Amino acid sequence: MRADLKKLSGEEAAPVTGGAREATFASVVSGLTPQDMASILEGAVTDDPAQFFAFAQEIEERDTHYGAVLATRKRAVTKLDWQVEAVDESPQEKKIAEAVTDALKGRSFRRLRKSMMDALGKGISITEQDWNSDSQPWLPGNWRWRDQRFFDFDTATRTRPMLKGDGGGLVELTPGKYVIHQPELKTGIPVRNGLARAVAWNFIMKSYTLKDWAAFCEIFGMPLRVGRYDRSASEEDKRRLLQAVLSIASDAGAIIPKGMDIEFITATAGRGEAVFGNLADYLDKQTSKIVLGQTMTTDDGASLAQAKVHDEVRDDIRDDDAADAEETIERDVIVPFVTLNFGVREAYPQFKLLIPEPEDIAALSTALSLLLPNGLRVKADQVRDKLGLEHPGEKDEVLGGAPAPSTEPAKAALAKVHGARCSCGQCTKALANDQSSSSDPLGDEIDAMNDLALEGWEEQLEPVVDAIDALAEDCNSFEEFLARLEEVLTGADLSATTNALAGAMAKARIAGLFDDR
């Protein structure tokens, strides 16, 4: 790269009027026949792919359904937030990662990601980056999308893109000068990977279908006009009758010789969408499957449950597209930037697209309501993060907050039980007075029994809580956590808790039986 530093600035693949890199091109879709389509697809592999790239660009404009679903797939990646991760926690690596982050900030980098997504339809996208060598550090920028028609591939492997020279022939691309995105939608050479190649025949069949449908709609509902003439009619009479029949369509009136008549036969055939519409709809669904991997969120959507399953399929595709984009940005942007400004290194910062993981708030709330009262300890900040809530400040107005636990209901219940067994009636009398008073003998007795029963409860439940904590760390979702919770609780060692509860119950029963007050 050092030998070509001067070439990193300025434009190398700009359009040239009258040369091999013309900005405009004649339409290849107008009047396209199946034979033409076969020739374009074959030529893209064996010869110059320019015709295929032109076709791929045009059908995004001509086929509204394909353009819409392809744009949806592109935006699924370009809308994601991003971050740069340092190689390690050393001050130098953090400094490099911060420098990369600063270099990539701005709307220009967003345009780069949009330019890269053009590869989904065509199999490859090439963006020229103009390095600013007047600043320190060197900064990439002015990312310019370049028409794929300006490039061809090497004849040996058909995988290495090369620039079409002004005077003919192919020129090697300057290293570090281009961001070349070739998503591996399937194995094979780049020009065979584009989605436009997969939907090409759908486009041809849909074009013929819509053309026939338009012709049908033009005459649908109009009665068939049949002119009848006598056997003795001359050729001139027949000509006049035909002219009258044809004139009715546009003039709504005509004259014919006496002895001739015109009959109107009303069409009773079915509606055109029964044939043309269903075929066009079928082809659109196949296109949705090719581009998005499903049809439920674009064509059907009758079932929310099915749509959620289909949406997960689309998420899988988005994740794969994001991984391809991360690899390209690391290779063609971050590595040259770090090398130019910090020298060659063994490892380079990683670029990450942040894919949001939606939380099931209902499942989270249910799990917490069941587990927190039974001793599970969780960080409040961790729960806030999953709910997307910030930690309130000292001056913030807050909502909610757990009230202090009260033992009064439990005391009252115990007192009722104890009073029912008390022969002298002192417990019943105590219940009629203030039960919360610290001078109440029954209250003091119950408090003492309660304290005795709870003595050492944290140590007794520690194996269970530890097992639940380990399960929470091991699970990737709340659904998995809830599914495995019963297994963990069944296998937990509850012997200490069981013995403590049995002892407390025995003491309480003995106290009730031998109460001599």
Coordinates of C-alpha atoms in Angstrom, one line a residue:
M1 CA 0.0 0.0 0.0
R2 CA 2.8 2.4 0.8
A3 CA 4.0 2.4 -2.9
D4 CA 0.6 3.6 -4.1
L5 CA -0.1 6.3 -1.5
K6 CA -0.5 9.0 -4.2
K7 CA -3.2 6.9 -5.9
L8 CA -5.3 6.8 -2.7
S9 CA -6.4 10.4 -3.2
G10 CA -8.6 11.6 -6.1
E11 CA -10.9 9.6 -8.4
E12 CA -9.7 6.5 -10.3
A13 CA -13.0 5.0 -11.6
A14 CA -15.0 8.1 -12.5
P15 CA -17.4 8.0 -15.5
V16 CA -15.8 8.9 -18.9
T17 CA -17.9 10.4 -21.7
G18 CA -17.4 8.4 -24.9
G19 CA -15.3 5.8 -23.2
A20 CA -15.7 2.4 -21.6
R21 CA -17.3 4.0 -18.5
E22 CA -20.3 5.8 -19.9
A23 CA -22.7 7.0 -17.1
T24 CA -25.8 6.4 -19.2
F25 CA -26.9 3.2 -21.1
A26 CA -29.6 2.1 -23.4
S27 CA -32.4 0.1 -21.8
V28 CA -32.0 -3.7 -21.9
V29 CA -35.4 -4.4 -20.5
S30 CA -37.6 -2.8 -23.1
G31 CA -38.7 -5.5 -25.6
L32 CA -36.8 -8.2 -23.7
T33 CA -37.5 -11.7 -24.9
P34 CA -36.7 -15.0 -23.2
Q35 CA -34.0 -15.5 -25.8
D36 CA -32.5 -12.1 -24.9
M37 CA -32.7 -13.0 -21.2
A38 CA -30.8 -16.3 -21.7
S39 CA -28.1 -14.5 -23.6
I40 CA -27.7 -11.8 -20.9
L41 CA -27.3 -14.4 -18.1
E42 CA -24.9 -16.5 -20.1
G43 CA -22.8 -13.5 -21.2
A44 CA -22.5 -12.3 -17.6
V45 CA -20.6 -15.5 -16.7
T46 CA -18.6 -16.1 -19.9
D47 CA -18.0 -12.6 -21.2
D48 CA -18.8 -9.0 -20.1
P49 CA -21.4 -8.8 -17.3
A50 CA -22.3 -5.2 -18.2
Q51 CA -25.7 -6.2 -19.7
F52 CA -26.6 -8.1 -16.6
F53 CA -25.7 -5.2 -14.3
A54 CA -27.8 -2.9 -16.5
F55 CA -30.7 -5.4 -16.3
A56 CA -30.4 -5.7 -12.5
Q57 CA -30.5 -2.0 -12.1
E58 CA -33.5 -1.6 -14.4
I59 CA -35.8 -4.2 -12.9
E60 CA -35.5 -2.5 -9.5
E61 CA -37.4 0.4 -11.2
R62 CA -39.7 -1.7 -13.5
D63 CA -40.9 -4.4 -11.1
T64 CA -42.4 -2.6 -8.1
H65 CA -42.7 -5.7 -6.0
Y66 CA -39.1 -6.8 -6.4
G67 CA -37.9 -3.2 -5.8
A68 CA -39.9 -3.0 -2.6
V69 CA -38.8 -6.3 -1.0
L70 CA -35.2 -5.7 -2.1
A71 CA -35.3 -2.2 -0.5
T72 CA -36.7 -3.8 2.7
R73 CA -33.8 -6.2 2.9
K74 CA -31.3 -3.5 2.3
R75 CA -32.7 -1.2 5.0
A76 CA -32.7 -4.1 7.5
V77 CA -28.9 -3.7 7.5
T78 CA -28.4 0.0 6.8
K79 CA -30.6 1.1 9.7
L80 CA -28.6 -0.8 12.3
D81 CA -26.4 1.1 14.8
W82 CA -22.7 0.1 15.0
Q83 CA -19.7 0.2 17.1
V84 CA -15.9 -0.5 16.9
E85 CA -14.4 -2.9 19.4
A86 CA -10.8 -2.7 20.4
V87 CA -8.5 -5.7 20.1
D88 CA -7.9 -5.6 23.9
E89 CA -8.1 -3.3 26.9
S90 CA -4.6 -1.8 26.5
P91 CA -4.4 2.0 26.1
Q92 CA -3.0 1.8 22.6
E93 CA -5.6 -0.5 21.3
K94 CA -8.4 1.6 22.8
K95 CA -6.8 4.7 21.2
I96 CA -6.9 3.0 17.8
A97 CA -10.5 1.9 18.2
E98 CA -11.5 5.4 19.2
A99 CA -9.7 6.8 16.1
V100 CA -11.5 4.4 13.8
T101 CA -14.8 5.3 15.4
D102 CA -14.2 9.0 14.9
A103 CA -13.2 8.4 11.2
L104 CA -16.4 6.5 10.5
K105 CA -18.9 9.0 12.1
G106 CA -21.1 11.0 9.8
R107 CA -23.6 10.7 7.0
S108 CA -20.9 9.8 4.5
F109 CA -20.4 6.4 6.2
R110 CA -24.1 5.7 6.0
R111 CA -24.0 6.3 2.3
L112 CA -21.2 3.8 2.1
R113 CA -23.3 1.1 3.8
K114 CA -26.2 1.9 1.4
S115 CA -23.8 1.6 -1.6
M116 CA -22.6 -1.8 -0.2
M117 CA -26.1 -3.2 -0.1
D118 CA -26.4 -2.7 -3.9
A119 CA -24.5 -6.0 -4.0
L120 CA -27.6 -7.9 -2.9
G121 CA -29.2 -7.5 -6.3
K122 CA -26.1 -7.6 -8.5
G123 CA -23.7 -9.9 -6.6
I124 CA -21.1 -7.2 -6.1
S125 CA -20.8 -3.5 -5.2
I126 CA -17.8 -1.4 -5.7
T127 CA -17.4 1.9 -3.8
E128 CA -14.4 4.2 -4.4
Q129 CA -13.0 5.9 -1.3
D130 CA -11.0 9.1 -1.6
W131 CA -8.5 9.3 1.2
N132 CA -7.7 12.7 2.7
S133 CA -4.0 12.8 3.0
D134 CA -3.8 16.4 4.1
S135 CA -5.0 15.6 7.6
Q136 CA -3.5 13.5 10.4
P137 CA -4.6 10.8 10.7
W138 CA -5.4 9.9 7.1
L139 CA -9.1 9.8 6.8
P140 CA -11.3 7.8 4.4
G141 CA -14.3 9.6 3.0
N142 CA -16.1 10.8 -0.1
W143 CA -17.3 7.3 -0.7
R144 CA -18.7 7.1 -4.2
W145 CA -20.8 4.3 -5.6
R146 CA -19.4 3.1 -8.9
D147 CA -21.5 1.5 -11.6
Q148 CA -20.7 -2.1 -11.8
R149 CA -20.7 -1.8 -15.6
F150 CA -17.4 0.0 -15.3
F151 CA -15.7 -3.2 -14.1
D152 CA -15.1 -6.8 -15.4
F153 CA -13.6 -9.9 -13.8
D154 CA -10.3 -11.6 -14.5
T155 CA -10.7 -14.3 -17.1
A156 CA -9.1 -17.1 -15.1
T157 CA -11.3 -17.1 -11.9
R158 CA -14.0 -14.6 -12.7
T159 CA -13.8 -13.5 -9.1
R160 CA -11.3 -10.6 -9.1
P161 CA -12.9 -7.3 -10.2
M162 CA -10.8 -5.1 -12.6
L163 CA -11.4 -1.6 -13.9
K164 CA -12.2 -1.0 -17.6
G165 CA -9.5 1.3 -18.8
D166 CA -10.1 4.5 -20.8
G167 CA -8.3 3.1 -23.8
G168 CA -9.7 -0.4 -23.5
G169 CA -8.4 -3.4 -21.6
L170 CA -8.6 -4.1 -17.9
V171 CA -6.6 -2.3 -15.1
E172 CA -5.8 -3.7 -11.6
L173 CA -7.6 -1.9 -8.8
T174 CA -5.4 0.1 -6.4
P175 CA -5.2 -1.6 -3.0
G176 CA -7.0 0.3 -0.3
K177 CA -8.8 2.4 -2.8
Y178 CA -12.1 0.5 -3.0
V179 CA -14.7 -1.0 -0.8
I180 CA -15.6 -4.2 -2.6
H181 CA -18.7 -6.0 -1.1
Q182 CA -19.4 -9.5 -2.4
P183 CA -22.0 -11.1 -0.1
E184 CA -21.9 -14.8 -0.2
L185 CA -25.6 -15.4 -0.8
K186 CA -24.6 -18.8 -2.2
T187 CA -21.3 -20.3 -3.3
G188 CA -20.0 -19.5 -6.7
I189 CA -18.6 -16.5 -8.6
P190 CA -19.9 -13.1 -7.6
V191 CA -22.0 -12.4 -10.8
R192 CA -24.0 -15.6 -10.1
N193 CA -24.8 -14.6 -6.5
G194 CA -27.0 -11.6 -7.2
L195 CA -30.7 -11.8 -6.4
A196 CA -31.5 -10.2 -9.8
R197 CA -30.3 -13.4 -11.4
A198 CA -32.6 -15.5 -9.3
V199 CA -35.7 -13.4 -10.1
A200 CA -34.8 -12.9 -13.8
W201 CA -37.2 -15.5 -15.2
N202 CA -39.9 -14.4 -12.7
F203 CA -39.6 -10.9 -14.2
I204 CA -39.9 -12.2 -17.8
M205 CA -43.0 -14.2 -17.1
K206 CA -44.6 -11.4 -15.1
S207 CA -43.9 -8.9 -17.9
Y208 CA -45.8 -11.1 -20.4
T209 CA -48.6 -11.7 -17.9
L210 CA -49.1 -8.0 -17.3
K211 CA -49.0 -7.3 -21.0
D212 CA -51.7 -9.9 -21.7
W213 CA -53.7 -8.7 -18.7
A214 CA -53.6 -5.1 -20.0
A215 CA -54.8 -6.2 -23.5
F216 CA -57.6 -8.2 -21.8
C217 CA -58.7 -5.2 -19.7
E218 CA -58.8 -3.1 -22.9
I219 CA -61.5 -5.2 -24.4
F220 CA -63.1 -6.8 -21.4
G221 CA -66.8 -5.9 -21.0
M222 CA -67.1 -4.7 -24.6
P223 CA -69.6 -6.8 -26.6
L224 CA -68.4 -8.7 -29.6
R225 CA -69.7 -7.0 -32.8
V226 CA -70.7 -9.4 -35.5
G227 CA -71.9 -8.0 -38.9
R228 CA -74.2 -10.1 -41.0
Y229 CA -74.6 -9.6 -44.8
D230 CA -76.7 -11.3 -47.5
R231 CA -75.2 -13.8 -49.9
S232 CA -75.9 -11.4 -52.7
A233 CA -73.8 -8.7 -51.1
S234 CA -70.9 -7.3 -53.2
E235 CA -67.3 -6.9 -52.0
E236 CA -68.1 -3.2 -51.6
D237 CA -71.0 -4.0 -49.3
K238 CA -68.9 -6.2 -47.2
R239 CA -66.2 -3.5 -46.9
R240 CA -68.8 -1.0 -45.8
L241 CA -70.2 -3.4 -43.2
L242 CA -66.7 -4.1 -41.8
Q243 CA -66.0 -0.4 -41.6
A244 CA -69.3 0.1 -39.7
V245 CA -68.5 -2.6 -37.3
L246 CA -65.0 -1.2 -36.6
S247 CA -66.4 2.4 -36.2
I248 CA -68.8 1.4 -33.5
A249 CA -65.9 0.8 -31.1
S250 CA -64.7 4.4 -31.3
D251 CA -67.6 6.4 -32.7
A252 CA -70.5 4.5 -31.0
G253 CA -72.4 4.8 -34.2
A254 CA -72.4 3.7 -37.9
I255 CA -74.6 3.3 -40.9
I256 CA -75.0 0.1 -42.9
P257 CA -76.8 -0.8 -46.2
K258 CA -80.4 -2.0 -45.9
G259 CA -80.6 -5.8 -45.6
M260 CA -77.5 -6.0 -43.4
D261 CA -77.4 -6.1 -39.6
I262 CA -75.0 -6.0 -36.7
E263 CA -75.3 -8.3 -33.7
F264 CA -73.8 -7.6 -30.2
I265 CA -72.7 -10.6 -28.3
T266 CA -72.0 -9.9 -24.6
A267 CA -68.9 -11.5 -23.1
T268 CA -69.8 -13.9 -20.2
A269 CA -66.2 -15.1 -19.5
G270 CA -64.7 -14.9 -16.0
R271 CA -62.8 -12.0 -14.7
G272 CA -59.2 -11.6 -15.8
E273 CA -57.6 -11.7 -12.4
A274 CA -58.7 -15.4 -12.2
V275 CA -55.9 -16.2 -14.6
F276 CA -53.6 -13.2 -15.0
G277 CA -53.9 -11.9 -11.5
N278 CA -53.3 -15.2 -9.9
L279 CA -50.2 -15.8 -12.0
A280 CA -48.8 -12.4 -11.2
D281 CA -49.5 -12.9 -7.5
Y282 CA -47.8 -16.3 -7.6
L283 CA -44.7 -14.8 -9.3
D284 CA -44.6 -12.0 -6.7
K285 CA -44.7 -14.6 -3.9
Q286 CA -41.8 -16.5 -5.4
T287 CA -39.8 -13.2 -5.6
S288 CA -40.6 -12.6 -1.9
K289 CA -39.3 -16.0 -1.0
I290 CA -36.1 -15.4 -3.0
V291 CA -35.4 -12.0 -1.5
L292 CA -36.8 -12.2 2.1
G293 CA -37.0 -16.0 2.6
Q294 CA -40.8 -15.8 3.3
T295 CA -44.1 -14.3 2.2
M296 CA -46.1 -13.8 5.3
T297 CA -44.9 -10.3 6.1
T298 CA -45.2 -9.1 2.5
D299 CA -48.0 -11.0 0.7
D300 CA -50.2 -12.9 3.2
G301 CA -50.0 -11.9 6.8
A302 CA -53.3 -13.6 7.7
S303 CA -51.9 -15.2 10.9
L304 CA -49.9 -13.2 13.6
A305 CA -48.3 -16.5 14.8
Q306 CA -47.2 -17.5 11.3
A307 CA -46.0 -14.0 10.6
K308 CA -43.8 -14.0 13.7
V309 CA -42.2 -17.3 12.6
H310 CA -41.7 -15.9 9.1
D311 CA -40.2 -12.7 10.5
E312 CA -37.6 -14.8 12.3
V313 CA -36.6 -16.3 9.0
R314 CA -36.1 -12.8 7.7
D315 CA -34.1 -11.9 10.8
D316 CA -31.7 -14.8 10.0
I317 CA -31.2 -13.4 6.5
R318 CA -30.6 -9.9 8.0
D319 CA -28.0 -11.3 10.5
D320 CA -26.1 -13.0 7.7
D321 CA -26.2 -9.9 5.5
A322 CA -24.9 -7.9 8.6
A323 CA -22.0 -10.4 9.1
D324 CA -21.0 -10.0 5.4
A325 CA -21.0 -6.2 5.8
E326 CA -18.9 -6.3 8.9
E327 CA -16.3 -8.4 7.2
T328 CA -16.1 -6.0 4.2
I329 CA -15.8 -2.9 6.3
E330 CA -13.1 -4.4 8.5
R331 CA -11.1 -5.6 5.4
D332 CA -11.5 -2.6 3.1
V333 CA -11.9 0.4 5.5
I334 CA -10.6 -0.4 9.0
V335 CA -7.4 -2.3 8.0
P336 CA -6.2 0.3 5.5
F337 CA -7.0 3.1 8.0
V338 CA -5.1 1.5 10.9
T339 CA -2.2 0.5 8.6
L340 CA -1.8 4.0 7.2
N341 CA -1.9 5.7 10.6
F342 CA -0.6 3.2 13.1
G343 CA 1.4 0.7 11.0
V344 CA 0.9 -2.9 10.3
R345 CA -0.5 -4.8 13.3
E346 CA -1.2 -8.4 14.2
A347 CA -4.8 -7.7 14.9
Y348 CA -7.2 -4.9 14.0
P349 CA -10.3 -3.5 15.6
Q350 CA -13.6 -5.2 14.9
F351 CA -16.6 -3.5 13.3
K352 CA -19.9 -4.7 14.8
L353 CA -23.5 -3.9 13.6
L354 CA -25.7 -3.9 16.7
I355 CA -28.7 -6.1 16.1
P356 CA -31.4 -5.5 18.7
E357 CA -32.7 -8.5 20.6
P358 CA -36.4 -7.9 21.5
E359 CA -37.2 -8.8 25.1
D360 CA -40.5 -10.6 26.0
I361 CA -41.6 -8.2 28.7
A362 CA -44.5 -10.4 29.7
A363 CA -42.3 -13.5 30.1
L364 CA -39.8 -11.4 32.1
S365 CA -42.4 -10.0 34.4
T366 CA -43.9 -13.5 35.0
A367 CA -40.5 -15.0 35.8
L368 CA -39.6 -12.2 38.2
S369 CA -43.0 -12.3 40.0
L370 CA -42.5 -16.0 40.6
L371 CA -38.8 -16.1 41.5
L372 CA -38.2 -12.9 43.5
P373 CA -40.5 -13.9 46.3
N374 CA -38.7 -17.2 46.5
G375 CA -35.2 -15.8 47.1
L376 CA -33.9 -15.1 43.6
R377 CA -31.5 -12.1 43.6
V378 CA -31.1 -10.1 40.5
K379 CA -29.5 -6.7 39.7
A380 CA -32.0 -3.9 39.3
D381 CA -29.8 -2.3 36.6
Q382 CA -29.9 -5.6 34.6
V383 CA -33.7 -5.6 34.7
R384 CA -33.8 -2.0 33.7
D385 CA -31.5 -2.7 30.7
K386 CA -33.8 -5.4 29.5
L387 CA -36.8 -3.2 29.8
G388 CA -35.0 -0.3 28.2
L389 CA -35.3 2.0 31.3
E390 CA -32.7 4.3 32.8
H391 CA -31.7 4.4 36.4
P392 CA -33.6 7.4 38.0
G393 CA -31.5 10.2 39.4
E394 CA -31.9 11.9 42.8
K395 CA -34.0 14.7 41.4
D396 CA -36.1 12.6 39.0
E397 CA -39.7 12.1 39.6
V398 CA -40.2 8.3 39.9
L399 CA -43.1 6.0 39.6
G400 CA -43.6 2.7 41.5
G401 CA -41.3 1.3 44.0
A402 CA -41.8 -1.8 46.2
P403 CA -43.5 -1.1 49.6
A404 CA -41.9 -2.5 52.8
P405 CA -43.0 -6.0 53.5
S406 CA -45.5 -6.3 56.3
T407 CA -45.8 -9.2 58.7
E408 CA -49.2 -8.2 60.2
P409 CA -51.3 -10.6 58.0
A410 CA -49.1 -13.5 59.0
K411 CA -49.2 -12.6 62.7
A412 CA -53.0 -12.3 62.6
A413 CA -53.3 -15.7 60.9
L414 CA -51.0 -17.3 63.5
A415 CA -52.8 -15.6 66.3
K416 CA -56.2 -17.0 65.1
V417 CA -54.8 -20.5 65.0
H418 CA -53.2 -20.2 68.4
G419 CA -56.3 -18.6 69.8
A420 CA -58.5 -21.4 68.7
R421 CA -56.3 -23.8 70.7
C422 CA -55.9 -21.6 73.8
S423 CA -58.2 -22.9 76.6
C424 CA -58.0 -19.9 78.8
G425 CA -59.2 -17.4 76.1
Q426 CA -56.2 -15.1 76.6
C427 CA -55.4 -15.2 72.8
T428 CA -58.9 -14.4 71.8
K429 CA -58.8 -11.4 74.2
A430 CA -55.5 -10.3 72.8
L431 CA -56.8 -10.4 69.2
A432 CA -59.5 -7.9 70.2
N433 CA -56.8 -5.5 71.4
D434 CA -54.0 -4.0 69.4
Q435 CA -52.2 -7.0 67.9
S436 CA -49.2 -4.9 66.8
S437 CA -48.4 -3.8 70.3
S438 CA -45.0 -4.9 71.5
S439 CA -46.4 -5.5 75.0
D440 CA -48.8 -8.1 73.7
P441 CA -47.7 -11.5 75.2
L442 CA -49.1 -13.4 72.3
G443 CA -47.4 -11.1 69.8
D444 CA -44.1 -11.5 71.6
E445 CA -44.4 -15.3 71.5
I446 CA -45.2 -15.4 67.8
D447 CA -42.4 -13.0 67.0
A448 CA -40.0 -15.3 69.0
M449 CA -41.2 -18.4 67.1
N450 CA -41.0 -16.5 63.8
D451 CA -37.4 -15.5 64.5
L452 CA -36.5 -19.0 65.5
A453 CA -38.1 -20.5 62.4
L454 CA -36.2 -18.0 60.1
E455 CA -32.9 -18.5 61.8
G456 CA -30.3 -19.5 59.2
W457 CA -32.8 -19.4 56.3
E458 CA -30.2 -17.8 53.9
E459 CA -27.7 -20.6 54.4
Q460 CA -30.6 -23.2 54.0
L461 CA -31.7 -21.7 50.7
E462 CA -28.3 -20.9 49.3
P463 CA -28.0 -24.2 47.3
V464 CA -31.3 -23.5 45.6
V465 CA -30.6 -19.8 44.9
D466 CA -27.1 -20.7 43.5
A467 CA -28.7 -23.3 41.2
I468 CA -31.2 -20.8 39.9
D469 CA -28.4 -18.2 39.4
A470 CA -26.4 -20.7 37.4
L471 CA -29.4 -21.6 35.3
A472 CA -30.1 -17.9 34.5
E473 CA -26.5 -17.5 33.4
D474 CA -26.6 -20.6 31.2
C475 CA -29.9 -19.7 29.4
N476 CA -30.2 -17.6 26.3
S477 CA -33.9 -16.7 26.7
F478 CA -36.6 -16.5 29.3
E479 CA -38.5 -19.3 27.6
E480 CA -35.5 -21.6 28.0
F481 CA -35.1 -20.5 31.6
L482 CA -38.8 -21.3 32.5
A483 CA -38.6 -24.6 30.7
R484 CA -35.6 -25.8 32.7
L485 CA -36.6 -24.2 36.0
E486 CA -38.7 -27.2 37.2
E487 CA -35.8 -29.6 36.5
V488 CA -33.4 -27.4 38.6
L489 CA -35.8 -27.1 41.5
T490 CA -36.6 -30.8 41.4
G491 CA -32.9 -31.7 41.6
A492 CA -31.9 -29.1 44.2
D493 CA -30.9 -30.1 47.7
L494 CA -33.7 -29.0 50.0
S495 CA -32.9 -31.2 53.0
A496 CA -31.8 -28.4 55.2
T497 CA -34.9 -26.3 54.4
T498 CA -37.1 -29.3 55.0
N499 CA -35.6 -30.1 58.3
A500 CA -35.8 -26.5 59.5
L501 CA -39.5 -26.3 58.5
A502 CA -40.3 -29.6 60.2
G503 CA -38.5 -28.5 63.4
A504 CA -40.4 -25.1 63.4
M505 CA -43.7 -26.8 62.9
A506 CA -43.0 -29.3 65.7
K507 CA -42.0 -26.5 68.1
A508 CA -45.1 -24.5 67.2
R509 CA -47.3 -27.6 67.8
I510 CA -45.7 -28.4 71.1
A511 CA -46.1 -24.7 72.2
G512 CA -49.7 -24.8 71.3
L513 CA -50.4 -28.1 73.2
F514 CA -48.5 -27.2 76.4
D515 CA -49.5 -23.6 76.6
D516 CA -50.4 -23.2 80.3
R517 CA -51.5 -19.5 80.4

